[in-house]
XYZ file of C-alpha atoms in Angstrom:
701
model
C 23.403 -14.380 139.262
C 25.583 -13.602 142.164
C 28.705 -15.638 142.604
C 28.886 -17.778 145.704
C 31.528 -20.328 146.545
C 29.752 -22.983 148.483
C 30.595 -26.088 150.215
C 31.571 -26.615 153.904
C 35.218 -26.603 153.850
C 36.736 -28.610 156.841
C 39.929 -27.699 158.610
C 42.259 -29.872 160.596
C 40.951 -31.727 163.707
C 40.527 -30.017 167.022
C 42.983 -32.608 168.377
C 45.676 -31.058 166.232
C 44.975 -27.391 167.515
C 47.196 -25.294 169.627
C 46.441 -24.703 173.351
C 43.037 -23.096 173.603
C 44.212 -20.744 176.374
C 46.175 -18.833 173.861
C 44.916 -15.955 171.610
C 44.887 -15.911 167.886
C 44.826 -12.679 166.078
C 45.260 -11.758 162.361
C 45.447 -8.663 160.402
C 45.398 -8.085 156.692
C 48.093 -5.477 155.818
C 46.365 -3.415 153.281
C 47.580 0.155 153.497
C 45.048 2.286 155.461
C 43.250 5.106 153.704
C 44.906 8.564 153.860
C 41.824 10.181 155.598
C 40.702 8.351 158.570
C 38.090 9.322 161.096
C 39.405 9.429 164.648
C 37.159 8.116 167.366
C 36.687 8.297 170.506
C 35.084 10.092 173.356
C 31.944 9.690 175.219
C 31.613 10.017 178.878
C 33.015 12.216 181.492
C 36.018 11.706 183.675
C 35.364 10.185 187.099
C 37.425 12.696 189.097
C 40.682 10.959 188.382
C 43.050 11.479 185.791
C 43.851 7.795 185.400
C 40.430 7.133 183.966
C 39.504 10.499 182.389
C 38.310 10.411 178.880
C 38.144 12.812 176.037
C 34.885 14.659 175.456
C 32.558 14.032 172.572
C 30.230 16.805 171.298
C 26.773 15.911 172.593
C 24.535 14.458 169.984
C 20.741 14.984 169.606
C 18.623 12.593 171.373
C 16.641 10.021 169.526
C 13.486 11.858 170.277
C 14.712 14.806 168.224
C 16.068 13.038 165.153
C 13.125 12.794 162.789
C 9.757 11.100 162.666
C 8.852 7.590 162.893
C 11.696 6.685 165.350
C 10.777 3.640 167.498
C 13.199 2.238 170.027
C 11.785 -0.760 171.620
C 12.952 -3.488 173.951
C 10.240 -6.085 174.215
C 9.791 -8.107 177.376
C 11.144 -11.654 176.991
C 9.207 -14.760 176.757
C 9.262 -17.446 179.375
C 12.802 -18.997 179.164
C 14.888 -21.819 180.186
C 17.255 -21.070 183.052
C 20.597 -22.809 182.711
C 23.546 -22.954 185.007
C 26.349 -20.439 184.425
C 29.484 -21.717 182.695
C 32.928 -21.379 184.168
C 35.178 -18.404 183.445
C 38.585 -18.046 181.783
C 41.335 -15.498 181.825
C 41.876 -12.760 179.228
C 44.550 -12.590 176.443
C 46.023 -9.761 174.546
C 48.086 -10.051 171.234
C 50.402 -7.735 169.231
C 49.372 -6.044 166.141
C 50.080 -6.802 162.494
C 50.885 -10.530 163.073
C 49.316 -13.691 164.300
C 50.480 -15.144 167.669
C 49.399 -16.326 170.972
C 50.271 -14.125 174.021
C 49.040 -14.638 177.562
C 47.314 -11.569 179.301
C 45.792 -10.844 182.562
C 42.746 -9.108 183.748
C 42.948 -5.941 185.831
C 43.575 -7.072 189.361
C 45.160 -5.836 192.662
C 44.941 -6.976 196.287
C 44.977 -4.843 199.266
C 43.536 -4.224 202.729
C 41.046 -6.555 204.060
C 38.648 -6.629 201.208
C 40.731 -6.430 197.935
C 40.633 -2.727 197.060
C 41.355 -1.862 193.475
C 41.846 1.309 191.433
C 44.343 3.842 192.634
C 46.108 1.025 194.446
C 49.869 1.178 193.914
C 53.114 0.316 195.591
C 54.551 2.830 197.979
C 55.995 5.390 195.585
C 58.806 6.290 197.983
C 60.340 4.619 200.886
C 61.167 8.070 202.369
C 60.071 8.226 205.983
C 57.361 10.700 206.943
C 58.501 13.848 208.766
C 59.004 13.463 212.496
C 57.281 16.882 213.008
C 54.609 18.339 210.917
C 53.553 22.001 210.509
C 51.531 23.021 207.368
C 50.137 26.478 206.796
C 49.362 28.213 210.116
C 48.870 24.831 211.875
C 50.372 24.084 215.236
C 53.443 21.818 215.261
C 52.603 18.136 215.560
C 54.977 15.210 216.457
C 54.307 12.244 214.211
C 53.588 9.127 216.375
C 52.111 5.617 215.772
C 50.883 4.625 212.430
C 47.120 4.115 212.277
C 46.838 2.597 208.780
C 47.679 2.563 205.113
C 45.768 2.361 201.843
C 45.867 2.975 198.147
C 46.037 6.789 198.710
C 48.443 7.267 201.462
C 49.242 6.503 205.114
C 47.727 7.898 208.382
C 49.615 8.584 211.564
C 48.695 10.030 214.970
C 49.913 13.626 215.337
C 50.437 14.834 218.874
C 50.382 18.608 219.333
C 53.815 19.731 220.662
C 52.542 22.939 222.468
C 49.078 23.895 223.746
C 45.864 22.200 222.944
C 43.109 21.374 225.245
C 40.407 19.480 223.405
C 40.086 15.934 222.198
C 38.516 16.794 218.934
C 38.422 19.997 216.704
C 40.981 22.577 215.743
C 42.414 22.783 219.252
C 42.681 19.124 219.644
C 45.781 17.607 221.426
C 45.802 14.609 219.099
C 44.876 14.580 215.297
C 45.143 12.374 212.390
C 47.855 13.045 209.918
C 47.338 11.711 206.359
C 50.550 11.638 204.237
C 50.643 11.283 200.430
C 54.028 11.344 198.661
C 54.473 13.732 195.860
C 55.550 10.878 193.488
C 52.242 8.915 194.175
C 49.957 8.389 191.293
C 47.229 10.722 192.742
C 49.787 13.521 193.115
C 51.129 13.718 189.557
C 49.795 17.155 188.949
C 49.796 18.714 192.395
C 47.817 18.144 195.628
C 45.743 15.015 195.752
C 42.338 14.998 194.144
C 40.854 14.234 197.666
C 41.738 17.767 198.825
C 39.473 19.244 196.143
C 36.587 17.026 197.354
C 36.999 18.138 201.043
C 37.143 21.777 199.960
C 33.845 21.393 198.163
C 32.126 19.332 200.889
C 32.973 22.115 203.473
C 31.987 20.335 206.723
C 29.464 18.036 205.141
C 27.474 16.011 207.714
C 29.094 12.673 208.654
C 32.460 13.635 207.053
C 35.362 14.356 209.459
C 36.715 17.866 209.588
C 39.882 18.867 207.927
C 41.600 21.638 209.918
C 44.773 22.154 207.971
C 46.486 20.964 204.749
C 49.687 21.682 202.933
C 52.976 20.318 201.601
C 55.992 19.637 203.751
C 59.087 18.171 201.991
C 57.983 15.401 199.729
C 54.602 14.796 201.297
C 51.126 16.453 200.890
C 49.498 16.348 204.504
C 45.979 16.606 205.689
C 45.556 17.310 209.381
C 42.168 15.975 210.446
C 39.989 15.067 213.434
C 40.987 11.880 215.231
C 38.253 9.320 215.198
C 37.574 5.946 216.961
C 37.279 2.418 215.685
C 35.987 1.424 212.197
C 32.863 -0.791 211.768
C 35.346 -3.445 210.773
C 36.996 -3.166 214.171
C 33.763 -3.081 216.036
C 32.609 -6.150 214.032
C 35.651 -8.072 214.877
C 35.279 -7.103 218.613
C 31.766 -8.463 218.777
C 32.874 -11.883 217.594
C 32.170 -10.996 213.942
C 28.425 -10.535 214.339
C 26.266 -7.474 214.992
C 22.729 -7.489 216.138
C 19.854 -6.476 213.790
C 19.226 -3.350 215.807
C 22.875 -2.219 215.559
C 23.048 -2.900 211.905
C 19.761 -1.113 211.255
C 21.024 1.945 213.093
C 24.178 1.801 210.950
C 22.026 1.575 207.818
C 19.875 4.556 208.584
C 22.679 6.764 209.655
C 24.896 5.621 206.706
C 22.031 6.399 204.196
C 21.652 9.802 205.791
C 25.480 10.573 205.425
C 25.341 9.482 201.726
C 22.296 11.686 201.195
C 24.298 14.660 202.414
C 27.339 13.687 200.343
C 25.175 13.150 197.318
C 23.547 16.582 197.821
C 26.982 18.060 197.368
C 27.319 16.448 193.923
C 29.727 13.555 194.892
C 29.667 9.819 195.233
C 32.090 8.134 197.543
C 33.022 5.273 195.409
C 34.429 3.049 198.073
C 31.665 2.371 200.710
C 32.782 -0.421 203.110
C 33.030 -1.219 206.883
C 36.623 -0.096 207.006
C 35.478 3.492 205.779
C 33.039 4.047 208.460
C 34.320 5.172 211.755
C 32.879 6.065 215.135
C 33.811 8.996 217.141
C 36.472 8.794 219.885
C 35.605 6.529 222.851
C 34.716 8.592 225.899
C 33.596 11.606 223.985
C 29.952 12.733 223.423
C 30.459 11.623 219.771
C 31.601 8.018 220.541
C 28.375 6.668 218.983
C 28.372 8.975 216.023
C 29.188 7.552 212.550
C 31.617 9.066 210.173
C 32.546 8.357 206.591
C 36.172 8.693 205.521
C 38.589 8.186 202.583
C 37.407 10.290 199.717
C 40.177 9.211 197.452
C 37.807 7.477 195.077
C 35.117 10.053 195.333
C 33.870 11.396 191.976
C 31.182 13.771 190.827
C 27.729 12.487 189.759
C 26.582 16.074 188.929
C 28.427 18.524 186.726
C 29.598 21.403 188.908
C 28.810 24.067 186.179
C 25.507 22.896 184.472
C 24.116 21.019 187.507
C 23.153 18.097 185.163
C 23.915 14.585 185.869
C 27.232 13.373 184.359
C 26.920 11.391 181.181
C 26.607 7.609 181.070
C 29.419 5.498 179.834
C 30.882 1.990 180.164
C 34.577 1.314 180.108
C 35.029 -2.484 181.032
C 38.741 -2.143 181.557
C 38.197 0.325 184.326
C 37.343 -0.730 187.913
C 37.402 1.463 190.971
C 36.520 0.417 194.449
C 36.902 -2.677 196.577
C 36.045 -5.951 195.058
C 34.049 -7.273 198.042
C 31.629 -4.504 198.411
C 31.759 -2.767 194.845
C 28.518 -2.535 192.937
C 27.987 -4.634 189.926
C 27.986 -1.501 187.814
C 31.570 -0.569 189.161
C 32.825 -4.065 188.246
C 31.406 -3.538 184.703
C 33.163 -0.194 184.379
C 30.131 2.012 184.337
C 30.352 5.676 185.350
C 29.728 6.024 189.139
C 26.473 7.389 190.289
C 24.391 7.487 193.470
C 22.939 3.996 193.086
C 26.507 2.468 193.435
C 27.114 3.941 196.921
C 23.876 2.420 198.009
C 24.496 -0.924 196.504
C 27.949 -1.032 198.314
C 26.137 -0.160 201.458
C 23.762 -2.969 200.967
C 26.582 -5.375 200.716
C 28.229 -3.780 203.809
C 25.265 -4.169 205.951
C 24.668 -7.710 204.930
C 28.234 -8.530 205.701
C 28.041 -6.980 209.249
C 24.864 -9.089 209.800
C 25.955 -12.517 208.351
C 29.674 -12.150 208.799
C 30.357 -13.243 205.247
C 29.317 -12.580 201.675
C 28.817 -15.417 199.042
C 31.624 -14.263 196.869
C 34.287 -14.270 199.399
C 37.187 -16.638 198.769
C 37.640 -16.214 195.032
C 41.290 -15.934 194.013
C 43.340 -15.311 190.818
C 43.699 -12.757 188.212
C 40.065 -12.886 187.013
C 38.700 -12.544 190.572
C 36.732 -9.285 189.865
C 35.009 -11.122 186.876
C 34.050 -14.131 189.081
C 32.892 -11.867 191.998
C 30.666 -9.752 189.806
C 29.339 -12.798 188.215
C 28.430 -14.242 191.500
C 26.852 -10.937 192.712
C 24.636 -10.772 189.689
C 23.550 -14.517 189.885
C 22.803 -14.455 193.679
C 19.119 -13.614 194.260
C 18.120 -11.123 197.173
C 16.281 -13.970 198.769
C 19.345 -16.093 198.949
C 21.633 -13.273 199.889
C 19.490 -12.188 202.835
C 18.186 -15.624 203.885
C 19.721 -15.051 207.353
C 18.792 -11.429 207.700
C 15.569 -9.800 208.838
C 13.252 -8.858 205.860
C 14.206 -5.264 205.641
C 17.616 -6.085 204.342
C 16.180 -7.852 201.343
C 13.843 -4.997 200.670
C 16.707 -2.547 200.822
C 18.929 -4.674 198.486
C 16.147 -5.021 195.900
C 15.510 -1.377 195.913
C 19.159 -0.180 195.443
C 20.112 -2.838 192.919
C 17.252 -1.857 190.598
C 17.947 1.830 190.543
C 18.681 3.575 187.144
C 21.944 5.316 186.406
C 20.657 8.815 186.908
C 17.760 8.022 189.385
C 17.442 10.137 192.475
C 17.168 7.831 195.390
C 14.275 8.089 197.820
C 16.381 8.306 200.907
C 13.519 8.860 203.271
C 11.836 5.687 201.976
C 15.065 3.719 202.193
C 15.506 4.834 205.846
C 12.081 3.912 206.661
C 12.644 0.459 205.620
C 14.579 -0.252 208.831
C 12.187 1.468 211.161
C 10.910 -1.786 212.659
C 14.381 -2.927 213.686
C 15.472 0.138 215.438
C 15.319 0.449 219.212
C 12.678 3.083 220.045
C 14.663 4.374 223.140
C 17.585 6.683 221.853
C 19.780 5.750 224.994
C 19.649 2.152 224.099
C 20.750 2.596 220.522
C 24.312 1.506 219.822
C 24.720 4.117 217.008
C 23.295 7.581 216.948
C 20.980 8.221 214.206
C 20.832 12.117 214.234
C 21.087 12.427 210.509
C 18.218 9.975 209.817
C 15.983 11.711 212.316
C 16.655 15.162 210.599
C 15.035 13.654 207.454
C 11.882 14.804 208.955
C 9.154 13.855 211.510
C 6.676 13.794 208.477
C 8.416 10.920 206.833
C 5.535 8.362 207.490
C 2.861 10.698 205.916
C 5.347 11.503 203.009
C 5.826 7.726 202.311
C 1.987 7.016 202.365
C 1.709 9.612 199.591
C 4.659 8.210 197.644
C 3.172 4.769 197.948
C -0.078 6.008 196.450
C 1.546 7.888 193.562
C 4.166 5.326 192.620
C 3.570 3.262 189.467
C 4.972 -0.204 188.914
C 8.125 -0.002 187.104
C 10.312 -2.331 185.166
C 13.056 -4.152 187.299
C 16.534 -3.533 186.033
C 18.469 -6.364 187.461
C 16.204 -8.653 189.457
C 15.535 -11.880 187.483
C 16.741 -15.254 186.726
C 19.791 -15.503 184.466
C 18.813 -17.328 181.309
C 20.011 -18.183 177.721
C 17.803 -16.837 175.022
C 17.836 -15.725 171.388
C 18.505 -11.986 171.024
C 17.400 -10.521 167.851
C 17.745 -6.958 166.548
C 15.633 -5.331 163.760
C 16.239 -2.329 161.746
C 13.887 -0.331 159.558
C 14.578 -0.882 155.835
C 13.013 -0.262 152.584
C 10.854 -3.282 151.473
C 13.278 -6.146 150.558
C 13.336 -9.843 150.385
C 14.817 -11.646 153.544
C 14.914 -15.330 154.370
C 15.906 -17.141 157.570
C 16.827 -20.702 158.429
C 17.407 -22.110 161.895
C 18.252 -25.345 163.511
C 20.431 -26.115 160.516
C 22.785 -28.963 160.832
C 26.213 -28.827 159.253
C 25.310 -30.998 156.301
C 22.313 -29.006 155.226
C 24.163 -25.614 155.304
C 25.228 -25.740 151.689
C 21.773 -26.426 150.158
C 20.172 -23.546 152.002
C 22.982 -21.102 151.042
C 22.932 -22.286 147.383
C 19.201 -21.920 147.167
C 19.357 -18.360 148.492
C 22.122 -17.594 146.190
C 20.028 -18.625 143.244
C 17.302 -16.324 144.453
C 19.764 -13.426 144.516
C 20.298 -13.391 148.371
C 23.509 -13.108 150.207
C 24.242 -14.052 153.820
C 23.807 -10.937 156.211
C 24.232 -12.632 159.566
C 24.722 -16.020 161.159
C 24.450 -17.394 164.688
C 24.416 -20.673 166.476
C 22.652 -22.410 169.393
C 23.066 -25.868 170.520
C 25.579 -26.635 167.750
C 23.080 -25.905 165.055
C 23.243 -22.834 162.732
C 20.897 -19.935 162.027
C 21.318 -18.065 158.751
C 19.778 -14.824 157.686
C 19.903 -14.038 153.994
C 18.579 -11.001 152.180
C 18.754 -8.866 149.109
C 19.969 -5.595 150.722
C 23.486 -6.456 151.644
C 25.199 -4.828 148.691
C 27.636 -7.715 148.233
C 28.714 -8.700 144.789
C 30.325 -12.077 145.846
C 30.509 -14.284 148.881
C 32.498 -17.328 150.223
C 32.108 -19.153 153.529
C 33.812 -21.878 155.505
C 32.543 -24.250 158.160
C 35.503 -25.247 160.345
C 36.234 -27.162 163.361
C 38.742 -24.410 164.141
C 37.235 -21.333 165.829
C 37.927 -18.626 163.022
C 40.384 -20.629 160.921
C 43.428 -18.224 160.376
C 44.786 -19.741 157.295
C 41.607 -19.680 155.288
C 40.710 -16.083 156.323
C 44.114 -14.751 155.335
C 43.914 -16.763 152.038
C 40.458 -14.973 151.264
C 41.913 -11.551 152.453
C 44.515 -12.005 149.533
C 41.514 -12.323 147.191
C 39.919 -9.098 148.569
C 37.245 -10.769 150.469
C 36.384 -9.339 153.922
C 34.722 -10.933 156.864
C 31.125 -9.903 156.843
C 29.641 -12.294 159.400
C 30.808 -14.999 161.905
C 29.248 -17.519 164.292
C 30.752 -20.033 166.683
C 29.116 -23.017 168.256
C 29.450 -24.621 171.621
C 31.707 -27.470 170.262
C 34.256 -24.808 169.186
C 33.494 -24.895 165.418
C 32.788 -21.721 163.444
C 31.094 -20.499 160.366
C 32.991 -17.595 158.739
C 31.290 -15.556 155.850
C 33.528 -13.350 153.693
C 32.280 -11.081 151.021
C 33.151 -8.603 148.201
C 31.300 -5.370 147.879
C 31.880 -4.106 151.422
C 33.318 -0.701 152.222
C 36.185 -2.230 154.275
C 39.778 -1.462 153.418
C 41.501 -3.417 156.178
C 40.551 -5.964 158.813
C 41.885 -7.442 162.001
C 40.459 -10.110 164.291
C 41.080 -11.469 167.491
C 40.152 -14.712 169.503
C 40.169 -14.430 173.269
C 39.210 -16.270 176.349
C 37.330 -13.261 177.632
C 35.845 -10.103 176.051
C 38.844 -8.438 174.559
C 37.839 -4.858 175.421
C 41.568 -3.652 175.767
C 42.268 -4.767 172.286
C 39.124 -3.142 170.988
C 39.892 0.107 172.566
C 43.458 0.038 171.144
C 42.128 -0.611 167.709
C 39.479 2.119 167.977
C 42.500 4.515 168.249
C 43.686 3.180 164.986
C 40.454 3.957 163.246
C 39.205 0.386 163.234
C 35.524 -0.441 164.259
C 33.855 -3.696 165.381
C 32.057 -5.149 162.392
C 31.325 -8.679 163.573
C 31.402 -10.754 166.847
C 30.673 -14.128 167.997
C 31.456 -16.734 170.644
C 32.162 -20.451 170.911
C 31.658 -21.672 174.372
C 33.466 -19.145 176.578
C 35.733 -17.768 173.729
C 35.106 -14.598 172.021
C 35.892 -13.792 168.380
C 35.846 -10.022 167.382
C 36.387 -8.606 163.913
C 37.316 -5.011 163.362
C 37.483 -3.162 160.120
C 38.760 0.064 158.698
C 36.362 2.284 156.640
C 33.351 0.665 158.453
C 31.072 3.702 157.894
C 30.874 4.441 161.654
C 32.026 7.731 163.281
C 31.803 6.342 166.914
C 31.329 3.177 168.819
C 30.671 1.980 172.312
C 30.396 -1.268 174.181
C 27.588 -2.599 176.490
C 28.999 -5.619 178.470
C 26.934 -7.361 181.165
C 26.297 -10.494 182.873
C 22.651 -10.006 182.211
C 20.838 -8.226 179.389
C 21.982 -4.549 179.627
C 18.607 -2.929 178.809
C 19.074 0.365 180.665
C 22.454 0.827 179.041
C 21.064 0.050 175.573
C 18.221 2.521 176.016
C 20.636 5.219 177.147
C 22.773 4.681 174.020
C 19.843 4.760 171.861
C 18.855 8.135 173.324
C 22.254 9.411 172.170
C 21.951 8.333 168.617
C 23.705 4.980 168.768
C 22.337 1.759 167.267
C 23.302 -1.872 167.875
C 25.501 -3.017 164.980
C 27.168 -6.253 166.486
C 26.368 -8.395 169.368
C 27.474 -11.815 170.742
C 26.868 -13.653 174.043
C 28.323 -16.579 176.076
C 26.396 -18.488 178.723
C 27.876 -15.878 181.260
C 28.035 -12.523 179.416
C 26.359 -10.517 176.577
C 28.186 -7.870 174.653
C 26.654 -5.200 172.376
C 28.557 -2.944 170.044
C 26.488 0.238 169.499
C 27.617 2.757 166.565
C 26.772 6.077 165.177
C 26.897 6.029 161.296
C 28.757 8.584 159.377
C 25.758 8.972 157.093
C 22.473 9.805 158.572
C 19.864 7.062 158.195
C 16.520 8.110 157.039
C 14.655 5.810 159.510
C 16.598 5.045 162.652
C 13.883 2.686 164.124
C 15.592 -0.259 165.863
C 13.956 -2.933 167.914
C 15.237 -5.824 170.051
C 13.570 -8.974 171.038
C 14.490 -11.810 173.433
C 12.918 -15.168 172.993
C 13.416 -18.714 174.216
C 13.003 -20.227 170.854
C 14.206 -18.856 167.522
C 11.845 -15.801 166.801
C 10.338 -17.235 163.662
C 6.722 -16.396 164.920
C 7.725 -12.749 165.471
C 9.752 -12.134 162.173
C 6.800 -11.933 159.764
C 5.266 -9.355 162.026
C 8.414 -7.297 161.880
C 8.549 -7.660 158.079
C 5.007 -6.207 157.842
C 6.341 -3.072 159.571
C 9.525 -3.060 157.357
C 11.685 -4.170 160.102
C 14.213 -6.717 159.150
C 16.729 -8.882 161.060
C 19.967 -6.975 161.363
C 21.793 -9.013 163.909
C 21.072 -12.254 165.903
C 22.806 -14.296 168.624
C 22.097 -16.793 171.405
C 23.330 -16.532 174.949
C 23.064 -14.671 178.355
C 19.935 -12.655 179.160
C 17.465 -12.480 182.035
C 13.832 -13.400 182.330
């Protein structure tokens, strides 16, 4: 009979605990094995060395990995919608000891709408040159400053000799963009933006670059001088634009983005400040331009022509908080959908004069803004806008990562708002008109051919049970749910008598769910039910006895159930308690050959356990404010399987891993249900699918 030490051991009272804002981390100091597998690659760089990642050899897709593979994400049942809980800041500890250390989320302020990524203090206080000549350019005198951003500063340059035009290579006045050689973007030579301009080669709607080169300590671009930005125009119009004007901006901006995307780039920072009109008093004064390519990145590989690989790095954010897509907030690889989502927020801002998430402050501002964006319905967001704006927002926020936008259809959404007389239009829409006169007939055909498709992000935030099922050889499995503290021991002891060990645990509404089965491979098991979230002293005591954490669960009231077992493959463990999802720490431990083996939450606090010799060769994270169905399916296609998950009332996190040893049957299914999935489990058992992981928290219905 397997050995089990039972009984709910209680720790000291919550009143005696340290400040919950601190982090607790513990690590057992067993020497690591001599041969350790290094992880981590996955995903391509985003055009900036600061966020570039190592490459991982491509793995076969799930479709090519044997017979009988089923990857299923079933539609949720009707669910209860609950209000979102408040958010807390992040924390980060040191290694090989237990301590509380405050930490901060990534945050930076700048410009009129909080630009992040690439932002930095001026790398040098050296004044820009009074006169500029790069390459074979004319000599320009540096005059007034036009602006400053995260990637340099822009001045007016007046030609010293000659010049007769207002725009073009022979213009009397030009825009001079200076970037200091010590700035982050120039660590390895000329700014990355130069490469983008070289590739675009006079792309429609992008201002022309006439000369570029280095002079002294500065890299300099000589560009066309343009007129006011949409931000300036919006301010001059008492911070309100007419539907006709915003619709004209919409169709021309979509057209400009289409041409940019056709060149293989996404802009990465679409906002009112980056759309400029032509110079007043010229034929182009109503023409729209898109500037600032410092955050542009490739969505299409320049060699293969294939879409870049999907990845998520929750510690990386690029863009401007107010207008960034939710995917950008979550650290996902940029693609065409992100530019269009940022454009939707830009248009709504120009129409309404304000976005619902303006006004948030603090180190976790990006977290709060993203949460608000994902919880604000298109109906509420566009309640004071004409119907086309809601249609556009719905369309762009439900695009898949590698989906090719139907630009013609998106442009047609705004047809009814645009003044038919070209002279009366406040913005020229030349690019939109070039999409084709046959657009109407094309759209009719598209409407007939389109099939209803699953929406990615539209839905009501909800809390549900999330269960994961893996294919296994026939075995005995037992579950208990809605278990009160006092009844835990009898269920565990009975399972132990029947040769079962705990494989996973979860909690909902301060009651416990326990899964026990005969396929764990454990030889002995102990557990503790504590009022302390992941009780450090008890865990370290069991580590000394060669027990390792095999499953954890936390409840809303802050208590936890920790299960530790013998017979695991682990040789060393470390865990962390944090007030936000500790991706930085996870990424750090990955580099030390640890992998996530257990996760849980208690209220808004996260508990993550990482182990050496876990049996995984690679691991990735999917973190979202809703259920990340699209991301999970993409990971499945690349051979990853869910191995841990946890959720708060705000967020859901999934750890997906690739095992070192190939599994005969890789079938995995997920299910979301309002109640514990007891009515579904027996159907799964009949297919030899057994509960591998379960949690309760944020999803969408």
